[in-house]
Amino acid sequence: LLLLATLFLPSTTSSASPCERLPTSLTYTQATAPHDVSAILRSVYEKINRDVTGVVDVEVEWSGTEIHKRVGERIVKCTVTRLWESVVGALDKEGRGGSGGGGTTSNNEENKSIDEQGREVATQCFEVPFTILDVNECTVESTHPMAHRCHPPSICVNTLGSYECMCPSEDDNAISSNAIKSFNFVANTDFWKEMNDEQRSPWELSFGSSAESSCGGLASTFACCEEDGHSAEGSFCRSSFRCPVDPCNESKQQQQQQRNKQQQAGRRGASSAQCANNALCQRSSSPLSQPNYSCICPTGLLGNGRRCRPNVDGMPQPKVRYDGKTPTEETARALASGLICGCTEPVVDACSGFPKCPGKHEMCTVTSSNTPTCVCKPGFFRDERFGCVDENPPVLHIRPDPSHTDPKTGITRLVQGEKYEEHGVDVIDDNAEEYLRSLKIAYSRPLPQGCLLEMGEFHVNYTVATPWTDPEFVRAKRTVV
């Protein structure tokens, strides 16, 4: 049996055509249609034997075009050698050149011959119709052999016999947004024309670098990739098409999938937002910015807006001044450096920015109701007359004259003609400097400007006023002989 085949476009054969078209079509989807020569020839042979009687030989001329890639009606012509008696019988039965005939008896007489086995046979031409139904690559399961290979977030757009990949539009009223919502949508040239006329931002176009995406800077693969999306080149082109991922709309699962695919492919994609759950994600004007988004805390919350990293970021503790709004100096520095993660309601540091307490030795503190108030500093107590005063009066230690003071008695002994030198006292207190300002030194007798000529004893009294104590002073006395 000789099997040669020719694939033709939809038949326009008139009634005068020498070929008879079989009454029923072989109908397949793109996925189930014959994919190779042997499958096509087998289908034609089985069809001829079902519809035509007395078949001795079938000759099919084949040009090599793959039927499954050609959606619509296709015709395969073949030459069939039949027993003459079958030809005549079919003509007598039907009275015309129906599916079992092929012209009138006189017409077929011209093609009548004797074969090698001595049988009377006639050669007739038949057209075998194929109807190939489009497979919607965008709606079939991902395991389907013809499923699309568009990479998220690009959208699959079904076309007649193939598909294209398109970056999503942010305009819900755009034709590209509305048309593809239909389950059985098939894009035509009008659709692509209107889609190309849409005004799109960089977020709605593929990445411009060929290292990152095929069809760089375009909204879709239409008129860029090979028309057949299932060929090796067409499939690779579509699977390499990359659209920016909106970091502010991406789910956690999508983020992880995107990161994994980018690492496997060695491509740089749009960043995945790491904003805290209560932060507002705001993307940059360009997807190529690094980072291409920012995290903004709602009014009343402080922080960098990013998710806190376990075992890396400390517990956020932002503080604001007593006005309840202005960050404290320490918090302001931390915010400027991005060191406070998340978005946290700040604690009011009521004393931060509170007017300085007017009284001496006073400080600001926070009450149980978180309001500022002035109190005495530690080590002081409030006296009705003098305000905050020292809880413990100072102690005065006389500084000895290294050359003349007896370490046992503390008496300073001078010889007539020597000069008295003042060594002062040490004030033993946390506020020694303040007490020294009020130190008073009194001599029991006037001292000469030069050497001591008068013999005898005199005293030097050192006094610090402490009017809140009883007595109202602290005093130390130096004896000079």
Tab-separated table of C-alpha atoms in Angstrom:
chain	number	residue	atom	x	y	z
A	1	LEU	CA	0.000	0.000	0.000
A	2	LEU	CA	1.595	3.279	-1.145
A	3	LEU	CA	1.149	6.113	1.325
A	4	LEU	CA	2.156	9.582	0.164
A	5	ALA	CA	0.335	12.711	1.355
A	6	THR	CA	-0.300	16.346	0.638
A	7	LEU	CA	-1.912	18.734	3.150
A	8	PHE	CA	-4.197	21.359	1.644
A	9	LEU	CA	-5.856	24.466	2.995
A	10	PRO	CA	-9.652	24.528	3.478
A	11	SER	CA	-11.269	23.165	0.395
A	12	THR	CA	-12.979	25.423	-2.119
A	13	THR	CA	-13.589	22.574	-4.532
A	14	SER	CA	-16.628	23.140	-6.793
A	15	SER	CA	-19.025	20.502	-8.077
A	16	ALA	CA	-16.852	20.206	-11.177
A	17	SER	CA	-13.813	19.163	-9.112
A	18	PRO	CA	-12.522	15.692	-9.954
A	19	CYS	CA	-12.088	14.996	-6.212
A	20	GLU	CA	-14.953	13.965	-4.008
A	21	ARG	CA	-15.050	15.237	-0.453
A	22	LEU	CA	-15.997	12.720	2.207
A	23	PRO	CA	-19.206	13.740	3.997
A	24	THR	CA	-17.882	13.730	7.583
A	25	SER	CA	-14.783	15.371	9.022
A	26	LEU	CA	-12.129	13.906	11.268
A	27	THR	CA	-12.381	16.178	14.320
A	28	TYR	CA	-9.577	16.609	16.844
A	29	THR	CA	-8.370	19.125	19.357
A	30	GLN	CA	-4.853	20.434	18.895
A	31	ALA	CA	-3.697	18.131	21.646
A	32	THR	CA	-5.216	14.971	20.181
A	33	ALA	CA	-4.674	15.683	16.483
A	34	PRO	CA	-2.108	13.549	14.620
A	35	HIS	CA	1.355	14.944	15.262
A	36	ASP	CA	3.503	12.987	12.796
A	37	VAL	CA	3.336	11.516	9.313
A	38	SER	CA	2.541	7.985	10.364
A	39	ALA	CA	-0.349	9.114	12.577
A	40	ILE	CA	-1.811	11.292	9.817
A	41	LEU	CA	-1.543	8.540	7.210
A	42	ARG	CA	-3.101	6.043	9.566
A	43	SER	CA	-6.037	8.377	10.210
A	44	VAL	CA	-6.559	8.954	6.475
A	45	TYR	CA	-6.363	5.247	5.676
A	46	GLU	CA	-8.843	4.347	8.430
A	47	LYS	CA	-11.217	7.097	7.265
A	48	ILE	CA	-11.071	5.949	3.621
A	49	ASN	CA	-11.758	2.335	4.586
A	50	ARG	CA	-14.719	3.368	6.733
A	51	ASP	CA	-16.367	5.602	4.156
A	52	VAL	CA	-15.351	4.022	0.854
A	53	THR	CA	-15.948	0.406	-0.270
A	54	GLY	CA	-13.740	-1.877	-2.348
A	55	VAL	CA	-10.503	-0.080	-1.529
A	56	VAL	CA	-7.478	-1.768	-3.084
A	57	ASP	CA	-4.859	0.913	-2.811
A	58	VAL	CA	-4.540	4.426	-1.226
A	59	GLU	CA	-2.008	6.956	-2.412
A	60	VAL	CA	-1.648	10.062	-0.214
A	61	GLU	CA	0.720	12.855	-1.159
A	62	TRP	CA	2.296	14.476	1.936
A	63	SER	CA	4.006	17.889	2.168
A	64	GLY	CA	5.137	17.603	5.805
A	65	THR	CA	2.952	20.302	7.455
A	66	GLU	CA	1.833	19.378	10.952
A	67	ILE	CA	-1.945	19.277	11.085
A	68	HIS	CA	-2.226	19.853	14.861
A	69	LYS	CA	-0.686	23.312	14.533
A	70	ARG	CA	-3.277	24.454	12.012
A	71	VAL	CA	-6.543	25.234	13.786
A	72	GLY	CA	-9.622	25.099	11.582
A	73	GLU	CA	-10.632	22.855	8.684
A	74	ARG	CA	-7.893	21.177	6.678
A	75	ILE	CA	-8.083	18.872	3.639
A	76	VAL	CA	-5.884	15.898	2.808
A	77	LYS	CA	-6.225	14.673	-0.779
A	78	CYS	CA	-5.617	11.087	-1.695
A	79	THR	CA	-5.921	8.836	-4.737
A	80	VAL	CA	-7.890	5.670	-4.057
A	81	THR	CA	-7.828	2.561	-6.269
A	82	ARG	CA	-11.101	0.610	-5.939
A	83	LEU	CA	-12.612	-2.529	-7.429
A	84	TRP	CA	-14.708	-1.521	-10.423
A	85	GLU	CA	-17.690	-3.406	-9.151
A	86	SER	CA	-17.633	-1.321	-5.946
A	87	VAL	CA	-17.575	1.876	-7.948
A	88	VAL	CA	-20.517	0.787	-10.091
A	89	GLY	CA	-22.400	-0.549	-7.093
A	90	ALA	CA	-22.029	2.683	-5.212
A	91	LEU	CA	-23.192	4.702	-8.207
A	92	ASP	CA	-26.213	2.474	-8.740
A	93	LYS	CA	-27.103	2.625	-5.068
A	94	GLU	CA	-26.795	6.356	-4.633
A	95	GLY	CA	-27.520	7.513	-8.145
A	96	ARG	CA	-24.770	10.108	-7.829
A	97	GLY	CA	-21.128	10.506	-6.959
A	98	GLY	CA	-21.694	10.333	-3.188
A	99	SER	CA	-19.249	9.228	-0.556
A	100	GLY	CA	-18.845	5.897	-2.157
A	101	GLY	CA	-18.479	7.140	-5.737
A	102	GLY	CA	-16.667	9.853	-7.509
A	103	GLY	CA	-18.381	11.165	-10.653
A	104	THR	CA	-20.551	9.299	-13.170
A	105	THR	CA	-19.933	5.865	-14.632
A	106	SER	CA	-18.697	7.420	-17.881
A	107	ASN	CA	-16.261	9.649	-15.987
A	108	ASN	CA	-14.895	6.703	-14.037
A	109	GLU	CA	-14.614	4.596	-17.208
A	110	GLU	CA	-11.705	6.874	-18.134
A	111	ASN	CA	-9.870	5.811	-14.945
A	112	LYS	CA	-10.738	2.118	-15.313
A	113	SER	CA	-7.839	-0.364	-15.658
A	114	ILE	CA	-6.717	-3.909	-14.947
A	115	ASP	CA	-4.351	-4.311	-11.991
A	116	GLU	CA	-1.488	-6.763	-11.596
A	117	GLN	CA	-3.856	-9.371	-10.235
A	118	GLY	CA	-6.171	-9.070	-13.230
A	119	ARG	CA	-8.936	-7.257	-11.408
A	120	GLU	CA	-10.954	-4.438	-12.902
A	121	VAL	CA	-10.217	-1.347	-10.836
A	122	ALA	CA	-10.827	2.387	-11.047
A	123	THR	CA	-8.779	5.264	-9.646
A	124	GLN	CA	-10.659	8.054	-7.843
A	125	CYS	CA	-9.656	11.247	-6.000
A	126	PHE	CA	-11.019	11.862	-2.479
A	127	GLU	CA	-10.707	14.762	-0.064
A	128	VAL	CA	-10.467	13.778	3.609
A	129	PRO	CA	-11.516	16.764	5.814
A	130	PHE	CA	-9.822	17.377	9.156
A	131	THR	CA	-11.312	19.763	11.723
A	132	ILE	CA	-8.750	20.922	14.324
A	133	LEU	CA	-10.246	22.599	17.392
A	134	ASP	CA	-8.267	25.222	19.273
A	135	VAL	CA	-6.903	24.298	22.702
A	136	ASN	CA	-7.001	27.162	25.173
A	137	GLU	CA	-3.487	26.950	26.580
A	138	CYS	CA	-4.434	29.505	29.224
A	139	THR	CA	-7.155	27.431	30.914
A	140	VAL	CA	-5.943	23.840	30.673
A	141	GLU	CA	-4.238	22.216	33.647
A	142	SER	CA	-0.542	22.930	34.054
A	143	THR	CA	0.159	19.234	33.416
A	144	HIS	CA	-1.522	19.401	30.016
A	145	PRO	CA	0.987	18.938	27.168
A	146	MET	CA	-0.140	22.218	25.585
A	147	ALA	CA	-0.292	24.295	28.763
A	148	HIS	CA	1.193	27.778	28.433
A	149	ARG	CA	4.654	28.654	29.726
A	150	CYS	CA	4.066	32.268	30.709
A	151	HIS	CA	6.017	33.228	33.837
A	152	PRO	CA	4.061	34.977	36.619
A	153	PRO	CA	2.997	37.725	36.840
A	154	SER	CA	2.659	37.763	33.045
A	155	ILE	CA	-0.786	36.739	31.774
A	156	CYS	CA	-1.504	34.061	29.200
A	157	VAL	CA	-3.608	35.308	26.278
A	158	ASN	CA	-5.184	32.653	24.088
A	159	THR	CA	-4.869	33.010	20.319
A	160	LEU	CA	-6.164	30.836	17.513
A	161	GLY	CA	-3.818	27.864	17.568
A	162	SER	CA	-1.338	29.296	20.037
A	163	TYR	CA	-0.985	31.824	22.860
A	164	GLU	CA	0.975	34.902	23.890
A	165	CYS	CA	2.276	36.212	27.209
A	166	MET	CA	1.351	39.736	28.307
A	167	CYS	CA	2.270	41.952	31.245
A	168	PRO	CA	-0.835	42.758	33.313
A	169	SER	CA	-2.343	46.211	32.996
A	170	GLU	CA	-3.107	48.219	36.100
A	171	ASP	CA	-6.045	49.892	34.386
A	172	ASP	CA	-9.139	47.790	35.066
A	173	ASN	CA	-10.889	49.530	32.174
A	174	ALA	CA	-8.186	48.696	29.643
A	175	ILE	CA	-9.168	46.305	26.860
A	176	SER	CA	-6.383	43.955	27.875
A	177	SER	CA	-7.866	43.756	31.373
A	178	ASN	CA	-11.470	43.198	30.355
A	179	ALA	CA	-11.095	40.956	27.311
A	180	ILE	CA	-9.053	38.210	28.944
A	181	LYS	CA	-11.601	37.810	31.750
A	182	SER	CA	-13.693	35.750	29.351
A	183	PHE	CA	-12.980	32.035	29.786
A	184	ASN	CA	-13.140	31.328	26.037
A	185	PHE	CA	-11.455	34.539	24.900
A	186	VAL	CA	-9.370	34.327	21.719
A	187	ALA	CA	-7.245	37.372	20.881
A	188	ASN	CA	-7.357	38.742	17.350
A	189	THR	CA	-5.457	41.487	15.557
A	190	ASP	CA	-7.858	44.169	16.832
A	191	PHE	CA	-7.133	43.140	20.401
A	192	TRP	CA	-3.376	43.457	19.930
A	193	LYS	CA	-3.728	46.792	18.165
A	194	GLU	CA	-5.758	48.268	21.010
A	195	MET	CA	-3.432	46.739	23.589
A	196	ASN	CA	-0.411	48.331	21.907
A	197	ASP	CA	-2.200	51.710	21.965
A	198	GLU	CA	-2.563	51.588	25.763
A	199	GLN	CA	-0.467	53.952	27.849
A	200	ARG	CA	1.642	51.782	30.150
A	201	SER	CA	4.056	52.516	32.957
A	202	PRO	CA	7.424	50.728	33.328
A	203	TRP	CA	5.683	48.372	35.772
A	204	GLU	CA	3.424	47.187	32.922
A	205	LEU	CA	6.242	46.423	30.450
A	206	SER	CA	8.809	43.639	30.376
A	207	PHE	CA	12.349	44.269	31.584
A	208	GLY	CA	14.387	46.095	28.971
A	209	SER	CA	17.558	44.019	29.242
A	210	SER	CA	17.832	40.925	27.036
A	211	ALA	CA	19.613	39.206	29.923
A	212	GLU	CA	16.458	39.572	32.011
A	213	SER	CA	13.636	39.099	29.514
A	214	SER	CA	12.802	38.271	25.943
A	215	CYS	CA	10.919	40.997	24.034
A	216	GLY	CA	12.545	43.643	26.265
A	217	GLY	CA	10.499	46.753	26.993
A	218	LEU	CA	7.351	45.374	25.353
A	219	ALA	CA	3.918	44.712	26.833
A	220	SER	CA	3.624	41.230	25.303
A	221	THR	CA	5.277	38.574	23.174
A	222	PHE	CA	2.920	39.261	20.250
A	223	ALA	CA	4.817	39.936	17.019
A	224	CYS	CA	8.051	39.349	18.956
A	225	CYS	CA	8.179	35.614	19.610
A	226	GLU	CA	7.633	33.039	16.877
A	227	GLU	CA	3.897	32.712	16.170
A	228	ASP	CA	3.828	29.029	17.138
A	229	GLY	CA	4.043	28.964	20.905
A	230	HIS	CA	4.686	25.210	20.930
A	231	SER	CA	7.781	25.168	18.757
A	232	ALA	CA	11.128	25.024	20.542
A	233	GLU	CA	11.948	28.636	19.711
A	234	GLY	CA	8.449	29.954	20.385
A	235	SER	CA	8.173	28.131	23.690
A	236	PHE	CA	11.584	29.336	24.891
A	237	CYS	CA	10.836	32.919	23.892
A	238	ARG	CA	7.568	32.960	25.843
A	239	SER	CA	8.994	31.218	28.891
A	240	SER	CA	11.789	33.825	28.988
A	241	PHE	CA	9.367	36.753	28.972
A	242	ARG	CA	9.565	38.577	32.328
A	243	CYS	CA	7.278	41.268	33.704
A	244	PRO	CA	8.027	43.264	36.860
A	245	VAL	CA	6.529	41.827	40.020
A	246	ASP	CA	4.665	44.438	42.032
A	247	PRO	CA	6.342	43.973	45.423
A	248	CYS	CA	3.376	45.517	47.195
A	249	ASN	CA	0.789	43.093	45.813
A	250	GLU	CA	2.767	39.872	45.982
A	251	SER	CA	1.753	37.197	48.474
A	252	LYS	CA	4.337	35.511	50.694
A	253	GLN	CA	4.029	32.283	48.726
A	254	GLN	CA	4.499	34.121	45.433
A	255	GLN	CA	7.491	35.955	46.878
A	256	GLN	CA	9.223	32.703	47.783
A	257	GLN	CA	8.396	31.109	44.438
A	258	GLN	CA	9.676	34.186	42.641
A	259	ARG	CA	12.934	34.219	44.607
A	260	ASN	CA	13.490	30.508	43.965
A	261	LYS	CA	12.901	30.846	40.212
A	262	GLN	CA	15.118	33.927	39.962
A	263	GLN	CA	17.938	32.095	41.740
A	264	GLN	CA	17.547	29.059	39.484
A	265	ALA	CA	17.453	31.182	36.334
A	266	GLY	CA	20.199	33.547	37.483
A	267	ARG	CA	17.974	36.529	36.766
A	268	ARG	CA	17.340	39.665	38.744
A	269	GLY	CA	13.677	40.328	39.309
A	270	ALA	CA	11.707	42.925	41.135
A	271	SER	CA	12.241	42.990	44.871
A	272	SER	CA	9.745	41.323	47.130
A	273	ALA	CA	8.443	43.680	49.775
A	274	GLN	CA	9.512	42.981	53.347
A	275	CYS	CA	7.100	45.441	54.919
A	276	ALA	CA	5.595	44.798	58.320
A	277	ASN	CA	1.987	43.664	58.325
A	278	ASN	CA	0.732	47.029	59.563
A	279	ALA	CA	2.932	49.096	57.229
A	280	LEU	CA	1.887	50.615	53.913
A	281	CYS	CA	3.929	49.324	50.984
A	282	GLN	CA	4.594	51.998	48.364
A	283	ARG	CA	6.457	50.975	45.222
A	284	SER	CA	8.989	53.149	43.412
A	285	SER	CA	8.317	54.822	40.084
A	286	SER	CA	10.600	52.308	38.371
A	287	PRO	CA	10.855	48.549	38.963
A	288	LEU	CA	14.610	48.831	38.387
A	289	SER	CA	15.136	50.894	41.548
A	290	GLN	CA	16.903	49.090	44.360
A	291	PRO	CA	14.925	48.686	46.470
A	292	ASN	CA	11.907	49.316	44.298
A	293	TYR	CA	9.515	49.953	47.171
A	294	SER	CA	9.317	51.670	50.545
A	295	CYS	CA	7.485	50.747	53.740
A	296	ILE	CA	5.544	53.559	55.380
A	297	CYS	CA	4.209	53.386	58.917
A	298	PRO	CA	0.672	54.617	59.576
A	299	THR	CA	0.229	57.934	61.382
A	300	GLY	CA	0.957	57.535	65.061
A	301	LEU	CA	3.354	54.591	64.654
A	302	LEU	CA	7.155	54.803	64.426
A	303	GLY	CA	9.732	52.564	62.754
A	304	ASN	CA	11.293	51.777	59.365
A	305	GLY	CA	8.193	49.805	58.337
A	306	ARG	CA	10.130	46.625	57.572
A	307	ARG	CA	9.463	43.286	59.169
A	308	CYS	CA	11.560	42.661	62.258
A	309	ARG	CA	14.128	39.920	61.669
A	310	PRO	CA	14.238	37.224	64.359
A	311	ASN	CA	17.502	37.142	66.306
A	312	VAL	CA	18.735	40.190	64.371
A	313	ASP	CA	16.571	43.161	65.257
A	314	GLY	CA	15.995	44.107	68.865
A	315	MET	CA	12.622	44.797	70.393
A	316	PRO	CA	11.449	48.134	68.946
A	317	GLN	CA	10.923	50.719	71.714
A	318	PRO	CA	10.404	54.118	70.092
A	319	LYS	CA	9.708	57.071	72.369
A	320	VAL	CA	8.164	60.488	71.832
A	321	ARG	CA	8.416	63.673	73.845
A	322	TYR	CA	5.839	64.921	76.298
A	323	ASP	CA	3.752	66.372	73.424
A	324	GLY	CA	2.999	62.778	72.347
A	325	LYS	CA	4.197	63.363	68.760
A	326	THR	CA	7.811	64.468	68.518
A	327	PRO	CA	10.371	61.619	68.709
A	328	THR	CA	12.938	61.922	71.470
A	329	GLU	CA	16.499	62.702	70.405
A	330	GLU	CA	17.575	59.091	70.871
A	331	THR	CA	14.587	57.777	68.906
A	332	ALA	CA	15.112	60.377	66.175
A	333	ARG	CA	18.700	59.219	65.705
A	334	ALA	CA	17.627	55.571	65.575
A	335	LEU	CA	14.889	56.353	63.042
A	336	ALA	CA	17.316	58.279	60.838
A	337	SER	CA	19.610	55.247	60.833
A	338	GLY	CA	16.737	52.829	60.164
A	339	LEU	CA	17.448	50.917	63.374
A	340	ILE	CA	13.861	50.654	64.624
A	341	CYS	CA	12.092	47.868	62.721
A	342	GLY	CA	8.371	47.481	62.149
A	343	CYS	CA	5.724	50.048	63.010
A	344	THR	CA	5.262	50.408	66.750
A	345	GLU	CA	3.158	52.712	68.887
A	346	PRO	CA	5.688	54.872	70.744
A	347	VAL	CA	5.932	55.267	74.488
A	348	VAL	CA	5.508	58.831	75.689
A	349	ASP	CA	8.624	59.965	77.512
A	350	ALA	CA	6.815	62.711	79.408
A	351	CYS	CA	10.000	64.380	80.622
A	352	SER	CA	11.626	64.545	77.186
A	353	GLY	CA	11.202	68.090	75.972
A	354	PHE	CA	9.413	69.095	79.174
A	355	PRO	CA	10.448	72.609	80.317
A	356	LYS	CA	13.406	72.598	82.667
A	357	CYS	CA	12.394	72.443	86.312
A	358	PRO	CA	12.831	75.928	87.799
A	359	GLY	CA	14.051	74.942	91.245
A	360	LYS	CA	17.607	74.206	92.260
A	361	HIS	CA	18.416	70.479	92.482
A	362	GLU	CA	15.090	69.589	90.781
A	363	MET	CA	14.524	67.074	88.068
A	364	CYS	CA	11.588	65.869	85.925
A	365	THR	CA	9.960	62.558	86.646
A	366	VAL	CA	6.855	60.753	85.383
A	367	THR	CA	3.868	60.075	87.588
A	368	SER	CA	1.795	56.921	87.588
A	369	SER	CA	-0.585	58.645	85.189
A	370	ASN	CA	2.362	59.247	82.784
A	371	THR	CA	2.423	63.006	83.312
A	372	PRO	CA	5.604	64.994	83.984
A	373	THR	CA	6.322	66.654	87.310
A	374	CYS	CA	9.324	68.208	89.066
A	375	VAL	CA	10.860	66.487	92.109
A	376	CYS	CA	14.088	66.781	94.040
A	377	LYS	CA	17.064	64.952	92.644
A	378	PRO	CA	18.289	61.853	94.486
A	379	GLY	CA	20.108	62.844	97.718
A	380	PHE	CA	17.965	65.926	98.209
A	381	PHE	CA	14.695	66.594	99.954
A	382	ARG	CA	12.273	69.452	99.663
A	383	ASP	CA	12.357	72.133	102.335
A	384	GLU	CA	9.449	74.575	102.462
A	385	ARG	CA	11.818	77.546	102.772
A	386	PHE	CA	14.776	76.595	100.643
A	387	GLY	CA	13.409	74.084	98.103
A	388	CYS	CA	15.496	70.978	97.362
A	389	VAL	CA	18.295	70.724	99.913
A	390	ASP	CA	20.993	68.174	100.673
A	391	GLU	CA	19.814	65.286	102.806
A	392	ASN	CA	23.268	65.083	104.477
A	393	PRO	CA	25.180	68.286	105.360
A	394	PRO	CA	28.742	68.419	104.099
A	395	VAL	CA	31.802	67.457	106.147
A	396	LEU	CA	34.780	69.852	106.286
A	397	HIS	CA	38.306	68.395	106.472
A	398	ILE	CA	41.112	70.850	107.206
A	399	ARG	CA	44.022	70.527	104.829
A	400	PRO	CA	47.209	70.191	106.892
A	401	ASP	CA	50.373	72.248	106.396
A	402	PRO	CA	52.794	69.464	105.399
A	403	SER	CA	55.722	71.197	107.173
A	404	HIS	CA	54.117	72.492	110.338
A	405	THR	CA	50.929	70.526	111.196
A	406	ASP	CA	51.133	67.814	113.855
A	407	PRO	CA	49.355	64.785	112.337
A	408	LYS	CA	48.278	63.590	115.793
A	409	THR	CA	46.829	66.799	117.224
A	410	GLY	CA	46.127	68.666	114.024
A	411	ILE	CA	47.741	71.822	115.513
A	412	THR	CA	49.875	73.905	113.202
A	413	ARG	CA	53.032	75.135	114.941
A	414	LEU	CA	55.062	78.059	113.560
A	415	VAL	CA	58.254	79.776	114.750
A	416	GLN	CA	58.405	83.551	115.233
A	417	GLY	CA	59.424	85.103	111.971
A	418	GLU	CA	57.762	82.417	109.790
A	419	LYS	CA	54.880	83.202	107.473
A	420	TYR	CA	51.425	81.605	107.755
A	421	GLU	CA	50.211	80.011	104.552
A	422	GLU	CA	46.504	79.247	104.024
A	423	HIS	CA	45.833	75.655	102.928
A	424	GLY	CA	42.019	75.755	103.178
A	425	VAL	CA	39.645	72.843	103.660
A	426	ASP	CA	38.199	69.937	101.680
A	427	VAL	CA	34.397	69.757	101.462
A	428	ILE	CA	33.372	66.106	101.573
A	429	ASP	CA	30.077	66.021	99.658
A	430	ASP	CA	28.674	65.237	96.172
A	431	ASN	CA	28.017	68.973	95.837
A	432	ALA	CA	31.418	70.106	97.139
A	433	GLU	CA	31.908	72.644	94.361
A	434	GLU	CA	28.654	74.348	95.227
A	435	TYR	CA	29.472	74.524	98.938
A	436	LEU	CA	32.924	75.944	98.244
A	437	ARG	CA	31.260	78.923	96.621
A	438	SER	CA	29.729	79.823	99.983
A	439	LEU	CA	32.792	78.973	102.119
A	440	LYS	CA	33.629	81.662	104.688
A	441	ILE	CA	37.079	81.892	106.367
A	442	ALA	CA	37.492	83.921	109.585
A	443	TYR	CA	40.687	84.579	111.599
A	444	SER	CA	40.604	85.108	115.366
A	445	ARG	CA	43.147	87.936	115.025
A	446	PRO	CA	44.382	89.926	112.089
A	447	LEU	CA	47.350	88.451	110.299
A	448	PRO	CA	50.314	90.551	109.224
A	449	GLN	CA	51.146	90.752	105.555
A	450	GLY	CA	54.536	89.269	106.139
A	451	CYS	CA	56.189	87.230	108.895
A	452	LEU	CA	54.575	86.502	112.213
A	453	LEU	CA	56.228	88.539	114.960
A	454	GLU	CA	53.657	88.190	117.724
A	455	MET	CA	53.793	84.954	119.641
A	456	GLY	CA	50.741	83.116	120.937
A	457	GLU	CA	47.779	81.179	119.564
A	458	PHE	CA	45.137	82.087	116.986
A	459	HIS	CA	42.358	80.227	115.179
A	460	VAL	CA	41.074	79.969	111.628
A	461	ASN	CA	37.346	79.158	111.296
A	462	TYR	CA	35.959	77.653	108.067
A	463	THR	CA	32.153	77.914	107.774
A	464	VAL	CA	29.648	76.661	105.161
A	465	ALA	CA	26.055	77.868	105.499
A	466	THR	CA	23.352	75.190	105.737
A	467	PRO	CA	20.304	77.230	106.828
A	468	TRP	CA	17.979	74.200	106.684
A	469	THR	CA	19.954	72.414	109.423
A	470	ASP	CA	20.263	73.059	113.138
A	471	PRO	CA	22.663	74.710	113.643
A	472	GLU	CA	22.381	76.509	110.330
A	473	PHE	CA	26.011	75.963	109.367
A	474	VAL	CA	28.874	73.473	109.226
A	475	ARG	CA	32.197	74.655	110.711
A	476	ALA	CA	35.797	73.462	111.126
A	477	LYS	CA	38.527	75.191	113.184
A	478	ARG	CA	42.288	75.246	112.604
A	479	THR	CA	44.541	76.010	115.622
A	480	VAL	CA	47.829	77.807	114.936
A	481	VAL	CA	50.467	78.190	117.701
